[in-house]
Amino acid sequence: MQESESPNVSNIQLEPEKVVPIGELEESQYQSLHQLLDKNKDLFAKSLQELKQTPEGEHIIITEEVPPIKKRAYRTAPKENEFIESEINDMLEQGLIEPSTSPWSFPVVV
C-alpha cells in the first residue's frame, strides 16, 4: 500500500483476486485485521467446492403453530437472475442446499 492511500474497501487484498469489503480503517486497524485474516486464512473457503455440510446434526426450526411467512421474490435484473440461478445450482451440486417444499419462504438477497 502506498503512503498516500488509506486502507479501504478497494485495497485490502489477502490474495491477488480476493478483495475484502470492510470500509474505512485507520492504519493500525488495517494492519491488525490483515494479520488476523492472514493468520487464520485456512479457516476460510476459497470456493464452494471447499465447503462441506457438518455431520453434527440437523437444524430444526420450531414454529409452534404459527402461520408460515411466505414473501414474494424481489424483482431482479436478468443479470442478477443469472447469478442467483448459477449460485443456487452450484450449491445444489455441492450438496450444500437441497430442494424444499416448505410453506415458508423469503426472497434471495444479493
XYZ file of N, CA and C in Angstrom:
330
model
N 0.839 -1.173 0.000
C 0.000 0.000 0.000
C 0.882 1.234 0.000
N 0.554 2.209 -0.822
C 1.330 3.436 -0.888
C 0.994 4.320 0.307
N 1.939 5.192 0.675
C 1.747 6.049 1.840
C 0.529 6.948 1.712
N 0.226 7.415 0.517
C -0.895 8.341 0.334
C -2.253 7.647 0.400
N -2.277 6.327 0.288
C -3.534 5.596 0.326
C -3.923 5.285 1.762
N -5.212 5.438 2.059
C -5.683 4.959 3.349
C -6.359 3.620 3.099
N -6.282 2.697 4.062
C -6.908 1.397 3.863
C -8.412 1.572 3.680
N -8.959 0.954 2.668
C -10.402 1.000 2.462
C -10.848 -0.216 1.678
N -12.110 -0.221 1.319
C -12.712 -1.357 0.638
C -11.919 -1.796 -0.585
N -11.388 -0.868 -1.327
C -10.791 -1.217 -2.607
C -9.360 -1.722 -2.529
N -8.704 -1.681 -1.356
C -7.302 -2.068 -1.393
C -6.842 -3.056 -0.326
N -7.749 -3.743 0.348
C -7.329 -4.808 1.254
C -7.425 -6.116 0.486
N -6.278 -6.714 0.215
C -6.253 -7.949 -0.550
C -5.422 -8.991 0.182
N -6.034 -10.166 0.394
C -5.308 -11.266 1.007
C -4.722 -12.171 -0.058
N -5.378 -12.219 -1.173
C -4.909 -12.958 -2.333
C -5.102 -12.019 -3.518
N -4.373 -12.238 -4.596
C -4.489 -11.313 -5.728
C -5.920 -11.103 -6.218
N -6.761 -12.136 -6.185
C -8.106 -11.996 -6.737
C -9.177 -11.741 -5.682
N -8.818 -11.673 -4.411
C -9.804 -11.504 -3.345
C -9.692 -10.131 -2.695
N -10.768 -9.361 -2.732
C -10.835 -8.079 -2.039
C -11.904 -8.215 -0.968
N -11.569 -7.876 0.252
C -12.498 -7.989 1.364
C -13.130 -6.621 1.624
N -14.446 -6.465 1.389
C -15.078 -5.160 1.608
C -15.320 -4.901 3.089
N -14.576 -3.988 3.690
C -14.712 -3.731 5.122
C -14.909 -2.270 5.469
N -14.768 -1.377 4.536
C -14.938 0.041 4.820
C -13.638 0.721 5.207
N -13.762 1.944 5.701
C -12.593 2.748 6.064
C -11.957 2.246 7.358
N -10.634 2.213 7.407
C -9.888 1.801 8.598
C -8.706 2.721 8.821
N -8.336 2.851 10.079
C -7.080 3.518 10.389
C -5.965 2.527 10.083
N -4.751 3.026 9.895
C -3.622 2.167 9.529
C -3.421 1.036 10.533
N -3.503 1.322 11.828
C -3.294 0.281 12.848
C -4.396 -0.779 12.776
N -5.636 -0.352 12.507
C -6.737 -1.300 12.361
C -6.527 -2.176 11.131
N -6.096 -1.540 10.058
C -5.815 -2.273 8.824
C -4.766 -3.353 9.068
N -3.671 -2.991 9.714
C -2.589 -3.944 9.973
C -3.070 -5.086 10.862
N -3.820 -4.764 11.921
C -4.332 -5.794 12.834
C -5.269 -6.753 12.110
N -6.178 -6.198 11.327
C -7.122 -7.042 10.598
C -6.404 -7.909 9.576
N -5.494 -7.324 8.837
C -4.762 -8.076 7.823
C -3.990 -9.231 8.467
N -3.337 -8.979 9.601
C -2.596 -10.036 10.304
C -3.541 -11.129 10.788
N -4.692 -10.734 11.340
C -5.667 -11.704 11.832
C -6.181 -12.591 10.701
N -6.561 -11.970 9.585
C -7.067 -12.743 8.455
C -5.991 -13.639 7.859
N -4.781 -13.124 7.750
C -3.689 -13.917 7.197
C -3.360 -15.100 8.103
N -3.359 -14.879 9.407
C -3.063 -15.940 10.378
C -4.117 -17.051 10.321
N -5.357 -16.687 10.004
C -6.465 -17.645 10.015
C -6.991 -17.976 8.626
N -6.186 -17.754 7.595
C -6.672 -17.946 6.225
C -7.116 -19.375 5.935
N -6.621 -20.345 6.692
C -7.031 -21.733 6.481
C -8.465 -21.987 6.952
N -9.078 -21.038 7.637
C -10.450 -21.190 8.116
C -11.487 -20.754 7.089
N -11.055 -20.109 6.019
C -11.965 -19.560 5.024
C -11.933 -20.383 3.742
N -13.123 -20.688 3.217
C -13.214 -21.404 1.948
C -12.938 -20.434 0.808
N -12.204 -20.900 -0.172
C -11.909 -20.078 -1.340
C -12.891 -20.354 -2.476
N -13.650 -21.444 -2.345
C -14.641 -21.790 -3.359
C -15.719 -22.659 -2.719
N -16.837 -22.828 -3.423
C -17.907 -23.687 -2.913
C -17.444 -25.130 -2.763
N -16.495 -25.548 -3.597
C -16.016 -26.924 -3.544
C -15.343 -27.237 -2.207
N -14.845 -26.229 -1.525
C -14.187 -26.441 -0.235
C -15.179 -26.519 0.927
N -16.420 -26.086 0.716
C -17.418 -26.121 1.780
C -18.025 -27.507 1.889
N -18.321 -27.919 3.099
C -18.950 -29.220 3.346
C -20.048 -29.043 4.385
N -20.989 -29.993 4.401
C -22.010 -29.997 5.438
C -21.403 -30.552 6.714
N -21.952 -30.138 7.830
C -21.485 -30.673 9.100
C -22.231 -31.958 9.430
N -21.527 -32.944 9.961
C -22.191 -34.186 10.361
C -22.753 -34.089 11.781
N -22.679 -32.922 12.386
C -23.040 -32.748 13.794
C -24.528 -32.875 14.069
N -25.373 -32.706 13.098
C -26.803 -32.835 13.342
C -27.615 -31.999 12.386
N -28.911 -32.113 12.523
C -29.821 -31.387 11.655
C -30.434 -30.241 12.432
N -30.537 -29.102 11.798
C -31.119 -27.924 12.437
C -32.622 -27.931 12.199
N -33.377 -27.779 13.260
C -34.833 -27.755 13.151
C -35.333 -26.435 13.726
N -36.191 -25.766 12.983
C -36.780 -24.513 13.447
C -38.180 -24.815 13.971
N -38.396 -24.546 15.241
C -39.699 -24.788 15.858
C -40.561 -23.550 15.627
N -41.701 -23.751 14.970
C -42.557 -22.613 14.628
C -43.826 -22.550 15.473
N -44.093 -23.558 16.269
C -45.205 -23.568 17.226
C -46.524 -23.035 16.674
N -47.089 -23.705 15.725
C -48.424 -23.369 15.233
C -48.557 -21.958 14.660
N -47.463 -21.360 14.276
C -47.500 -20.021 13.685
C -47.704 -20.175 12.182
N -48.589 -19.368 11.592
C -48.758 -19.486 10.138
C -47.452 -19.128 9.421
N -47.127 -19.854 8.366
C -45.861 -19.613 7.665
C -45.783 -18.223 7.041
N -44.592 -17.693 7.048
C -44.322 -16.429 6.371
C -43.834 -16.780 4.976
N -44.501 -16.242 3.979
C -44.114 -16.519 2.596
C -44.025 -15.195 1.857
N -42.805 -14.741 1.636
C -42.576 -13.477 0.934
C -42.331 -13.753 -0.544
N -42.828 -12.850 -1.375
C -42.572 -12.976 -2.805
C -41.144 -12.557 -3.105
N -40.619 -13.090 -4.182
C -39.250 -12.757 -4.597
C -39.151 -11.286 -4.965
N -37.986 -10.707 -4.677
C -37.727 -9.325 -5.086
C -37.504 -9.295 -6.594
N -37.827 -8.172 -7.203
C -37.526 -8.001 -8.625
C -36.015 -7.917 -8.785
N -35.510 -8.620 -9.766
C -34.075 -8.567 -10.042
C -33.856 -8.429 -11.538
N -32.747 -7.842 -11.877
C -32.377 -7.686 -13.281
C -32.002 -9.051 -13.854
N -32.119 -9.223 -15.165
C -31.757 -10.503 -15.784
C -30.350 -10.976 -15.399
N -29.396 -10.062 -15.328
C -28.023 -10.427 -14.962
C -27.981 -10.983 -13.532
N -28.734 -10.355 -12.610
C -28.800 -10.853 -11.237
C -29.475 -12.215 -11.189
N -30.538 -12.403 -12.003
C -31.212 -13.703 -12.059
C -30.244 -14.798 -12.488
N -29.422 -14.502 -13.481
C -28.426 -15.476 -13.943
C -27.460 -15.824 -12.814
N -27.004 -14.802 -12.095
C -26.077 -15.015 -10.987
C -26.730 -15.871 -9.897
N -27.963 -15.534 -9.519
C -28.678 -16.278 -8.478
C -28.859 -17.731 -8.894
N -29.329 -17.956 -10.120
C -29.524 -19.323 -10.612
C -28.214 -20.108 -10.607
N -27.149 -19.463 -11.047
C -25.840 -20.115 -11.083
C -25.384 -20.503 -9.679
N -25.526 -19.584 -8.725
C -25.119 -19.868 -7.342
C -25.965 -20.990 -6.745
N -27.270 -20.951 -6.976
C -28.154 -22.000 -6.464
C -27.766 -23.350 -7.052
N -27.546 -23.394 -8.364
C -27.152 -24.654 -8.999
C -25.822 -25.166 -8.463
N -24.851 -24.264 -8.278
C -23.556 -24.667 -7.718
C -23.720 -25.238 -6.311
N -24.534 -24.572 -5.475
C -24.735 -25.052 -4.104
C -25.488 -26.378 -4.081
N -26.447 -26.555 -5.002
C -27.147 -27.839 -5.109
C -26.174 -28.949 -5.495
N -25.328 -28.682 -6.490
C -24.346 -29.673 -6.944
C -23.368 -30.053 -5.842
N -22.997 -29.097 -5.004
C -22.049 -29.358 -3.916
C -22.726 -29.997 -2.707
N -24.053 -30.106 -2.731
C -24.770 -30.695 -1.607
C -24.893 -29.756 -0.410
N -24.702 -28.471 -0.632
C -24.787 -27.501 0.462
C -26.224 -27.106 0.764
N -27.079 -27.212 -0.240
C -28.503 -26.933 -0.068
C -29.273 -28.058 -0.735
N -30.557 -28.129 -0.448
C -31.403 -29.137 -1.083
C -32.749 -28.509 -1.402
N -33.451 -29.063 -2.390
C -34.771 -28.526 -2.726
C -35.701 -28.629 -1.514
N -36.606 -27.688 -1.414
C -37.519 -27.658 -0.275
C -38.951 -27.502 -0.748
N -39.864 -28.110 -0.008
C -41.290 -27.934 -0.267
C -41.944 -27.213 0.915
N -41.143 -26.557 1.723
C -41.626 -25.845 2.902
C -42.579 -24.723 2.503
N -43.619 -24.493 3.307
C -44.503 -23.361 3.028
C -43.861 -22.019 3.396
N -42.735 -22.042 4.084
C -42.015 -20.826 4.465
C -41.083 -20.424 3.335
N -40.967 -19.129 3.069
C -40.005 -18.683 2.059
C -39.643 -17.222 2.290
N -38.479 -16.872 1.794
C -38.002 -15.494 1.869
C -37.167 -15.236 0.631
N -37.239 -14.033 0.073
C -36.511 -13.742 -1.160
C -34.994 -13.787 -0.990
N -34.326 -14.096 -2.069
C -32.866 -14.081 -2.106
C -32.401 -12.633 -2.052
N -31.371 -12.378 -1.265
C -30.784 -11.042 -1.185
C -29.383 -11.118 -1.762
N -29.113 -10.292 -2.783
C -27.795 -10.292 -3.415
C -27.021 -9.088 -2.929
